[in-house]
Short mmCIF file of C-alpha atoms and ligand atoms in Angstrom, two decimals:
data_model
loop_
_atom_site.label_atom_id
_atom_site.label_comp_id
_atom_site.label_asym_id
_atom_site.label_seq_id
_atom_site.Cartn_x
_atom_site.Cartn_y
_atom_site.Cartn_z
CA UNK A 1 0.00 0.00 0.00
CA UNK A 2 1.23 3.45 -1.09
CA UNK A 3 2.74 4.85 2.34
CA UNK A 4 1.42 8.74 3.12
CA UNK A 5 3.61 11.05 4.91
CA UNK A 6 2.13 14.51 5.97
CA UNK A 7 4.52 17.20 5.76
CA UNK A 8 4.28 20.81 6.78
CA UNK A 9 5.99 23.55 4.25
CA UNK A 10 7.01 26.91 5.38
CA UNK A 11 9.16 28.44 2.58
CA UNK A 12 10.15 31.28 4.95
CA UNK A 13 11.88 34.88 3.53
CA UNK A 14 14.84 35.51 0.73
CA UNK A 15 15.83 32.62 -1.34
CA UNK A 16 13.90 30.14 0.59
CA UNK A 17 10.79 29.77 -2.07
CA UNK A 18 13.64 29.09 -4.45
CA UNK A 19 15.42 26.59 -2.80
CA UNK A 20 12.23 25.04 -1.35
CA UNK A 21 10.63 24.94 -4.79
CA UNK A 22 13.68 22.43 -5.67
CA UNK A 23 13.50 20.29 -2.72
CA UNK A 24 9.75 19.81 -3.42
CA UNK A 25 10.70 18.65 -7.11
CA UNK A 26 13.02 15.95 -5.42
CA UNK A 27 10.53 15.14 -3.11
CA UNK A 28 7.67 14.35 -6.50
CA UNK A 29 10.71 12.17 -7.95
CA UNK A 30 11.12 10.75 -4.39
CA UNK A 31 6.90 9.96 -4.49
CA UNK A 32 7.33 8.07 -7.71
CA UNK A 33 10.05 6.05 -6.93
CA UNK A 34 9.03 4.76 -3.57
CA UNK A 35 5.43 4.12 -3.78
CA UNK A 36 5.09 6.96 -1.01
CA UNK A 37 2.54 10.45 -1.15
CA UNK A 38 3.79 12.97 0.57
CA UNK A 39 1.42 15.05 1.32
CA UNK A 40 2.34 18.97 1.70
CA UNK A 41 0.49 22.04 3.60
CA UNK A 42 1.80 25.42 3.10
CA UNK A 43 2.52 28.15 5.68
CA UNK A 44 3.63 31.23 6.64
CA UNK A 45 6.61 31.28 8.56
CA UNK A 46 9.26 34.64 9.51
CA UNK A 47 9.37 37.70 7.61
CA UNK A 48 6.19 36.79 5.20
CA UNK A 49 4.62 35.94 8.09
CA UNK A 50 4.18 39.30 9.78
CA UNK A 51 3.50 40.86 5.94
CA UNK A 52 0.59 39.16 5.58
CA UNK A 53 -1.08 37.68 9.03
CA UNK A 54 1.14 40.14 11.14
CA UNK A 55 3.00 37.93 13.31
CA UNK A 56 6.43 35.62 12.52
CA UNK A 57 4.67 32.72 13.70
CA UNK A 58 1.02 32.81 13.40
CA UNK A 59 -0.90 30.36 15.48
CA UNK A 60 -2.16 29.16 11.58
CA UNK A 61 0.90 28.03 10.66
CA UNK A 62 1.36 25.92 14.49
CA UNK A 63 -1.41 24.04 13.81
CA UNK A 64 -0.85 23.35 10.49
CA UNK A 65 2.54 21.94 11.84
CA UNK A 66 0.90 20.47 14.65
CA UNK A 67 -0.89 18.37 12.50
CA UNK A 68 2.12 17.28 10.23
CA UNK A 69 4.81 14.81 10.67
CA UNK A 70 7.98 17.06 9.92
CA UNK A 71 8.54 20.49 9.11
CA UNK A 72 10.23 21.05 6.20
CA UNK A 73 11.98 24.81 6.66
CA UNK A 74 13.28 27.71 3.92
CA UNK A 75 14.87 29.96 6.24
CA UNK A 76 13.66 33.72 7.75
CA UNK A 77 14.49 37.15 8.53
CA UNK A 78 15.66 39.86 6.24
CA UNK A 79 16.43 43.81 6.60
CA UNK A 80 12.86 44.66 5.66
CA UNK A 81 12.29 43.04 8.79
CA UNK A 82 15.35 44.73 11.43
CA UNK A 83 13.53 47.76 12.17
CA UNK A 84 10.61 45.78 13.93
CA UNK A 85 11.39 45.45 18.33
CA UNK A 86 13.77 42.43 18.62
CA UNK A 87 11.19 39.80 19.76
CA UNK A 88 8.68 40.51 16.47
CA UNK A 89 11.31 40.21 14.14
CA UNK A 90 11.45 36.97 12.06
CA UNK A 91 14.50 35.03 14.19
CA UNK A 92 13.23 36.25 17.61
CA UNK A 93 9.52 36.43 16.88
CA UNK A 94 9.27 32.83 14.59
CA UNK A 95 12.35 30.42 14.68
CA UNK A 96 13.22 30.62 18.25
CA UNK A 97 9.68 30.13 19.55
CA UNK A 98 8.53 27.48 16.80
CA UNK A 99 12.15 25.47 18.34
CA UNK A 100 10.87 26.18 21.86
CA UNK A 101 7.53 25.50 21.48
CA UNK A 102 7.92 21.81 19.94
CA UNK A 103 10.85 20.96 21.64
CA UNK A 104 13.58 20.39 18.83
CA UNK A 105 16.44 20.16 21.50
CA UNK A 106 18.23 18.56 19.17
CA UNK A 107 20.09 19.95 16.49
CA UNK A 108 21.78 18.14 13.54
CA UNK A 109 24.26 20.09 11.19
CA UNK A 110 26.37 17.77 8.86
CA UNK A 111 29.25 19.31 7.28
CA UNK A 112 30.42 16.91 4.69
CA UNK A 113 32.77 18.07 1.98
CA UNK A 114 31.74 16.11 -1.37
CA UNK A 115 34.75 14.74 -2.96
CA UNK A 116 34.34 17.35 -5.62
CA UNK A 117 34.24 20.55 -3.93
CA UNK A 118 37.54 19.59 -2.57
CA UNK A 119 38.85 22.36 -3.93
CA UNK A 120 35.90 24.43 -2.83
CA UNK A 121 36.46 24.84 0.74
CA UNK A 122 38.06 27.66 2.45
CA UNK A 123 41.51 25.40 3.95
CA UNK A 124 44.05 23.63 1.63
CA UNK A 125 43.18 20.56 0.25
CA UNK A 126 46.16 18.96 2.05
CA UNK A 127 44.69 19.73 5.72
CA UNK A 128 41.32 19.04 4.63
CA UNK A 129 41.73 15.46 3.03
CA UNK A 130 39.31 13.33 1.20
CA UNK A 131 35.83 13.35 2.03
CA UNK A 132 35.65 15.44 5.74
CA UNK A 133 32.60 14.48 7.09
CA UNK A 134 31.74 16.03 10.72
CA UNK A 135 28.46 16.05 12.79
CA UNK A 136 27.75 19.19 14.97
CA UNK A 137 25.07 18.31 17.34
CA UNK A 138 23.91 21.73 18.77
CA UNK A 139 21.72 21.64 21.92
CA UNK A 140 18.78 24.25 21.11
CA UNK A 141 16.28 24.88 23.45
CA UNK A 142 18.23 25.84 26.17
CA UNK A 143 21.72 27.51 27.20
CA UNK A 144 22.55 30.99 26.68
CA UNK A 145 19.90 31.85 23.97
CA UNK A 146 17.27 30.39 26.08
CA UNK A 147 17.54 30.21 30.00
CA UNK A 148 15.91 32.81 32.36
CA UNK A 149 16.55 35.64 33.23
CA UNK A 150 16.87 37.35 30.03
CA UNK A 151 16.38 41.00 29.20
CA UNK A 152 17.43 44.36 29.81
CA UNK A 153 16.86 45.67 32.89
CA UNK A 154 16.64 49.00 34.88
CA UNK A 155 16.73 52.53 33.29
CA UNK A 156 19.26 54.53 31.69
CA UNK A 157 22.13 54.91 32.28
CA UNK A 158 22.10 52.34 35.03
CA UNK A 159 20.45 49.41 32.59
CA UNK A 160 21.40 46.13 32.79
CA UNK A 161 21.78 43.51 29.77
CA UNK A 162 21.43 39.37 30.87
CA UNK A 163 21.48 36.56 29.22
CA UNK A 164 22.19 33.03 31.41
CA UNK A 165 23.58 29.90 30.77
CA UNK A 166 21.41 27.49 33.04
CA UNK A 167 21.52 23.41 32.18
CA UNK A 168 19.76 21.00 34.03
CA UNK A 169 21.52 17.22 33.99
CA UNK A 170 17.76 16.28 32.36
CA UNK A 171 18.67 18.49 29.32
CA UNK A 172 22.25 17.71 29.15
CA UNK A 173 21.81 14.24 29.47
CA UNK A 174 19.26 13.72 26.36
CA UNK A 175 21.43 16.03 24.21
CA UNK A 176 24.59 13.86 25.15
CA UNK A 177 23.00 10.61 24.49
CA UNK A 178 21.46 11.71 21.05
CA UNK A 179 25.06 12.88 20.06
CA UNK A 180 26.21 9.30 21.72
CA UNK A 181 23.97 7.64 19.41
CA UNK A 182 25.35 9.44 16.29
CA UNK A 183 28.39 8.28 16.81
CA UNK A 184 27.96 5.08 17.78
CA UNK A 185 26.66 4.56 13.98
CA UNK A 186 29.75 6.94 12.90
CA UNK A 187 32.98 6.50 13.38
CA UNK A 188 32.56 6.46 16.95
CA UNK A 189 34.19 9.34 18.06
CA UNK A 190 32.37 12.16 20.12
CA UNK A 191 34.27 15.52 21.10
CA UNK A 192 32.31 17.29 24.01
CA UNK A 193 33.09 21.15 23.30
CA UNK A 194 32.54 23.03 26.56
CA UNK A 195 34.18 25.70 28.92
CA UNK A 196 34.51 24.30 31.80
CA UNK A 197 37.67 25.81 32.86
CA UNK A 198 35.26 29.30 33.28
CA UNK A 199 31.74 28.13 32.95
CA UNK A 200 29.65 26.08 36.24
CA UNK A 201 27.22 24.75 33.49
CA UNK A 202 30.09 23.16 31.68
CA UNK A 203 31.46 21.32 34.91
CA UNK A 204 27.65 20.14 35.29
CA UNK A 205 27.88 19.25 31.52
CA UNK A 206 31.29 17.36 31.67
CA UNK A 207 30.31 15.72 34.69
CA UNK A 208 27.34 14.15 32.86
CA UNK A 209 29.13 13.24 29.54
CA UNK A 210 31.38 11.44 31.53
CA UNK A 211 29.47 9.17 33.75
CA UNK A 212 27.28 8.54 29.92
CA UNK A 213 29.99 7.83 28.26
CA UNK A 214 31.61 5.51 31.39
CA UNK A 215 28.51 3.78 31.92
CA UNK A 216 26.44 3.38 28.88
CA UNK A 217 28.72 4.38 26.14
CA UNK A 218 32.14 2.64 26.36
CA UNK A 219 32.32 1.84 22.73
CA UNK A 220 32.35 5.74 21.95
CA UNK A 221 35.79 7.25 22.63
CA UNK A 222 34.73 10.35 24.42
CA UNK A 223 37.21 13.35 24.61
CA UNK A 224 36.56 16.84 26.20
CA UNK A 225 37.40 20.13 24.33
CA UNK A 226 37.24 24.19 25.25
CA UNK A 227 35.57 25.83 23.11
CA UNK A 228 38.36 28.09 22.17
CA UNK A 229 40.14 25.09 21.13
CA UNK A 230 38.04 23.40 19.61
CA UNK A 231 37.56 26.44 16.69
CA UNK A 232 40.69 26.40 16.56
CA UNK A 233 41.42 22.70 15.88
CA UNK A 234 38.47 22.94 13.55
CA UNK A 235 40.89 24.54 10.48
CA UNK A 236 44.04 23.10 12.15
CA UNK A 237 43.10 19.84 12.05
CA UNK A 238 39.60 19.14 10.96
CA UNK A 239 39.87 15.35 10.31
CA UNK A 240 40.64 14.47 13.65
CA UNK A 241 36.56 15.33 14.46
CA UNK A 242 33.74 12.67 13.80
CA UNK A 243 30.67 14.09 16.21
CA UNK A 244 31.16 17.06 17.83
CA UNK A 245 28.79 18.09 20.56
CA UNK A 246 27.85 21.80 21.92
CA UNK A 247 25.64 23.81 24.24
CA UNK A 248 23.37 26.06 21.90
CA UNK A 249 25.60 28.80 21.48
CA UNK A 250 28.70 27.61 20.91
CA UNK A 251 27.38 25.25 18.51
CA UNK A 252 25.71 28.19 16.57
CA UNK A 253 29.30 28.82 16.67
CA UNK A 254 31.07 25.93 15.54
CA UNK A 255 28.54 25.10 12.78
CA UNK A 256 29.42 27.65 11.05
CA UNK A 257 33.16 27.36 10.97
CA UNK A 258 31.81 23.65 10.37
CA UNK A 259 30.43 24.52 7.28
CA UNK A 260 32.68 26.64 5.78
CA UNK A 261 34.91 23.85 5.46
CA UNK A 262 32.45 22.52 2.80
CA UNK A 263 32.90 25.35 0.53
CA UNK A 264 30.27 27.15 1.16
CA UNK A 265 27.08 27.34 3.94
CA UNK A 266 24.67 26.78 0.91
CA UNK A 267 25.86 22.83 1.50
CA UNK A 268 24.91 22.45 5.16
CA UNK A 269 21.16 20.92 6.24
CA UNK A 270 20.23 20.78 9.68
CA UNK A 271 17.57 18.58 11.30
CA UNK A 272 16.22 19.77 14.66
CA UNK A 273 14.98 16.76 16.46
CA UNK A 274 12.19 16.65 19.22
CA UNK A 275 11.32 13.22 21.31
CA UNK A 276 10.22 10.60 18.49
CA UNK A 277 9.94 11.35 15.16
CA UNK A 278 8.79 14.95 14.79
CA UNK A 279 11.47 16.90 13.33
CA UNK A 280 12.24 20.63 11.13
CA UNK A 281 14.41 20.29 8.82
CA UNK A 282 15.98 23.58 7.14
CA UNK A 283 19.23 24.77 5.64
CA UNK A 284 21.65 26.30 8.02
CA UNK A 285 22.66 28.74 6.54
CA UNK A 286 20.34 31.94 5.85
CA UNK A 287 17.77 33.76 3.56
CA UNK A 288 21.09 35.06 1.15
CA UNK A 289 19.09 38.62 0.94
CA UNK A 290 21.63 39.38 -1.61
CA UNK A 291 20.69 37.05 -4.29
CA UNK A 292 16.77 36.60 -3.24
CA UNK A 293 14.61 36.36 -6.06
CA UNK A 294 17.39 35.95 -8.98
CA UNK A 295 16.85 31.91 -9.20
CA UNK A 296 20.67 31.65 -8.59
CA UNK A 297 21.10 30.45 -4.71
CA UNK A 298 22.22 26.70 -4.10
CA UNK A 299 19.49 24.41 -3.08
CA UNK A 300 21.61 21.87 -2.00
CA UNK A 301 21.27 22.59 1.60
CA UNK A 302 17.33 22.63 0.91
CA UNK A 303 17.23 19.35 -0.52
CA UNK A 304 19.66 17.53 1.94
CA UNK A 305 17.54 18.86 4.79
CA UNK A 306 14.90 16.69 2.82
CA UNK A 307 16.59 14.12 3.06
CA UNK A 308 17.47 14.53 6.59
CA UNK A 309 13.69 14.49 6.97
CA UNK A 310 13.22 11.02 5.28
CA UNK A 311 15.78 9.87 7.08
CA UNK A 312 14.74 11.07 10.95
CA UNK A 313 11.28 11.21 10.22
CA UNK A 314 9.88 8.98 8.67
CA UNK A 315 12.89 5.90 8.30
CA UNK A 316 13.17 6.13 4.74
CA UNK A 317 17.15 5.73 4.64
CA UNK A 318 17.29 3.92 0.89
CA UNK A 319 15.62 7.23 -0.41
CA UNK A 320 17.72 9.50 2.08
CA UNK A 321 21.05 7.53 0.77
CA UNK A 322 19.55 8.04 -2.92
CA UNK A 323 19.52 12.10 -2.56
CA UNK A 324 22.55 12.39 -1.53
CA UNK A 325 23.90 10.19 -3.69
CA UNK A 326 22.42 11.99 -6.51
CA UNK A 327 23.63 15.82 -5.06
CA UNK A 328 27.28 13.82 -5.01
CA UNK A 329 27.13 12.94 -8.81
CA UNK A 330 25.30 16.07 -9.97
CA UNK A 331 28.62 17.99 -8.27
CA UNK A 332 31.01 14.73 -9.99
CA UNK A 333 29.11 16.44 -13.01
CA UNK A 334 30.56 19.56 -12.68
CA UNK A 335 27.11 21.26 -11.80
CA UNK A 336 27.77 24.18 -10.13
CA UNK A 337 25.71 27.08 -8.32
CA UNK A 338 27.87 30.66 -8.01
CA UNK A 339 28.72 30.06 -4.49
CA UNK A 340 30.88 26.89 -5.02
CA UNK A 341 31.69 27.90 -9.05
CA UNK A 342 35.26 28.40 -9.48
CA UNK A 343 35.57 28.70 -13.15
CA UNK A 344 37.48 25.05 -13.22
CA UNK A 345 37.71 22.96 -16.19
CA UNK A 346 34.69 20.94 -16.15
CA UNK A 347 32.70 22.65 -13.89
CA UNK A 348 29.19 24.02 -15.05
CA UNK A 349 27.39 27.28 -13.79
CA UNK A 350 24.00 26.75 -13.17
CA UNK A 351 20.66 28.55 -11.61
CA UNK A 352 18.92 26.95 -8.89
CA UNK A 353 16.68 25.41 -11.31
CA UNK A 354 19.22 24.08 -13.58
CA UNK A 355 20.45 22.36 -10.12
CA UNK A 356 17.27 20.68 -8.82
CA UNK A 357 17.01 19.14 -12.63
CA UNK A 358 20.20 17.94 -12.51
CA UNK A 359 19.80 16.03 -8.89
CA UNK A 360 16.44 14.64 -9.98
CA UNK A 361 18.38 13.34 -13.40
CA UNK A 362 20.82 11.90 -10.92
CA UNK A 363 18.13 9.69 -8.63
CA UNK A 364 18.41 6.50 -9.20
CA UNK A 365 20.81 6.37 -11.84
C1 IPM B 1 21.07 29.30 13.17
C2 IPM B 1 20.82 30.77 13.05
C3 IPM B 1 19.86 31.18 14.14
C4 IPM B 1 20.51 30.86 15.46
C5 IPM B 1 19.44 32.67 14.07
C6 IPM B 1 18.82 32.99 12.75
C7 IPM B 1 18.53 33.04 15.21
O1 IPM B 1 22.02 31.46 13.13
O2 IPM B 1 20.10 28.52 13.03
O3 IPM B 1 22.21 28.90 13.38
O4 IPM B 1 21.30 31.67 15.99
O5 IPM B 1 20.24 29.79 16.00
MG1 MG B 2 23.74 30.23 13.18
#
């Protein structure tokens, strides 16, 4: 029987329609392949959001992806929207509460370097090696961007600016053993980034990911890093790094020194995991005001977060392993977007659309 999936789209602000409108074209090859439907619901999500039902995330758009399986995510925010009091605007006002509100505590980001773009990435091909593949996992619904107190307090001149950094072992525990997990079906290799030299929640935190890792996780070779370190030994030595796991911030951080090791940010999905199977899946990197509307942004972030979505949320690994597979030979192709053309012999510059055709020729094949 034909399997039915119910997704939830939010396109979100700048090139995300663009990107999204290729990751949707996957997803129909994806349908006819795999005897699956996949059945989509638009909404509003960030800057478009407040345009037209005049908040970032309308409580439309939460039921719509109440009632879905996964979330599949453009990205938001824009200067059209800066102006607006921090908490309206697109980031403050619609991604951070929609992560809040269903719990995504975890956060995926895979920085993998396809053998092609080699050459692509911002260290020398020497120090980078073949085929870098690293996993942040970002904790993201709590840590600095989240705990109370938060605000500015008192009056001028006198005010006040806090943020805190509060962990409880619940929430580091369930971030360490999904990051555990991942590399237990890696190369088994987890790198704890914290700061515990300075920080009280990092003790708490290296505490924790040491009794795991003692008790439950002894196949996993568990090292601890600083966080200072550990961006540095990111572009010193990126290869010694299989999973590498952070409190929210600093992996906000890290991913994206992660990802500019792949050439460029328009590579990098991210999955951001709740309990179970409910998941958002969006590019990390941003809305690219820049180049919004010109049909020239990469959608290869777009479409791996779909496949990050068949993957997490719904089990579908052959067809998850078949998209990227497919973004792999389109880039052995020489298809290239402007943000990872380099004018090379062989290599093809191509709109987004041009792109999305050429992964979708490359399924299956
Ligand atoms: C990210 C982004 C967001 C974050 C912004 C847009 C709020 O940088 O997903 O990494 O800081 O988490
Ligand atoms: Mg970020």
């Amino acid at each position: 029987m034909t399997r039915q999936l119910k997704i939830a789209v939010l396109p979100g602000d700048g090139i995300g329609p663009e990107v999204m409108a290729e990751a949707l074209r996957v997803l129909d090859a994806i349908e006819r392949r795999y005897d699956c439907r996949i059945e989509r619901t638009f909404a509003h999500i960030g800057g478009i959001a407040i345009d037209l039902e005049g908040k970032a995330l309308p409580q439309t758009t939460i039921d719509i992806c109440r009632a879905s399986d996964a979330v599949l995510l453009g990205s938001v925010g824009g200067p059209q929207w800066e102006h607006l009091p921090p908490m309206e605007q697109p980031e403050r006002g619609g991604l951070l509460p929609m992560r809040k509100l269903f719990n995504l505590y975890a956060n995926l980001r895979p920085a993998i370097v396809f053998p092609s773009l080699t050459g692509a990435s911002s260290l020398k091909e020497e120090i980078l090696g073949a085929g870098l593949d690293i996993l942040v996992v970002r904790e993201l619904t709590g840590g600095l961007y989240m705990s109370q107190p938060k605000g500015i307090e008192g009056s001028p001149p006198n005010r006040v600016g806090v943020d805190t950094l509060r962990y409880s072992e619940m929430e580091i525990e369930r971030i360490a053993r999904v990051a555990f997990e991942a590399a237990r079906k890696r190369r088994k290799n987890l790198v704890s980034v914290d700061k515990a030299n300075v920080l009280a929640s990092s003790v708490l935190w290296r505490e924790i990911l040491s009794r795991l890792g003692k008790e439950e996780y002894a196949d996993v070779a568990l090292s601890h890093m600083y966080v200072d370190n550990a961006s540095m030994q990111l572009i010193r030595n990126p290869r010694q790094f299989d999973v590498i796991l952070c409190e929210n911030m600093f992996g906000d951080i890290l991913s994206d020194e992660a990802s500019a090791l792949t050439g460029s940010l328009g590579m990098v999905p991210s999955a951001s995991l709740a309990a179970g199977s409910f998941g958002v899946y969006e590019p990390a990197g941003g809305t690219a005001p820049d180049i919004a509307g010109q049909g020239i942004a990469n959608p290869i972030a777009q479409i791996l977060s779909a496949s990050l979505m068949l993957r997490y949320s719904f089990s579908m690994n052959e067809a998850a392993d078949a998209i990227d597979a497919a973004v792999a030979r389109a880039l052995d192709a020489g298809y290239r977007t402007g943000d990872i053309f380099f004018g090379r012999p062989g290599e093809k510059k191509v709109a987004t659309a041009e792109m999305g055709t050429a992964i979708i020729n490359c399924l299956g094949q």
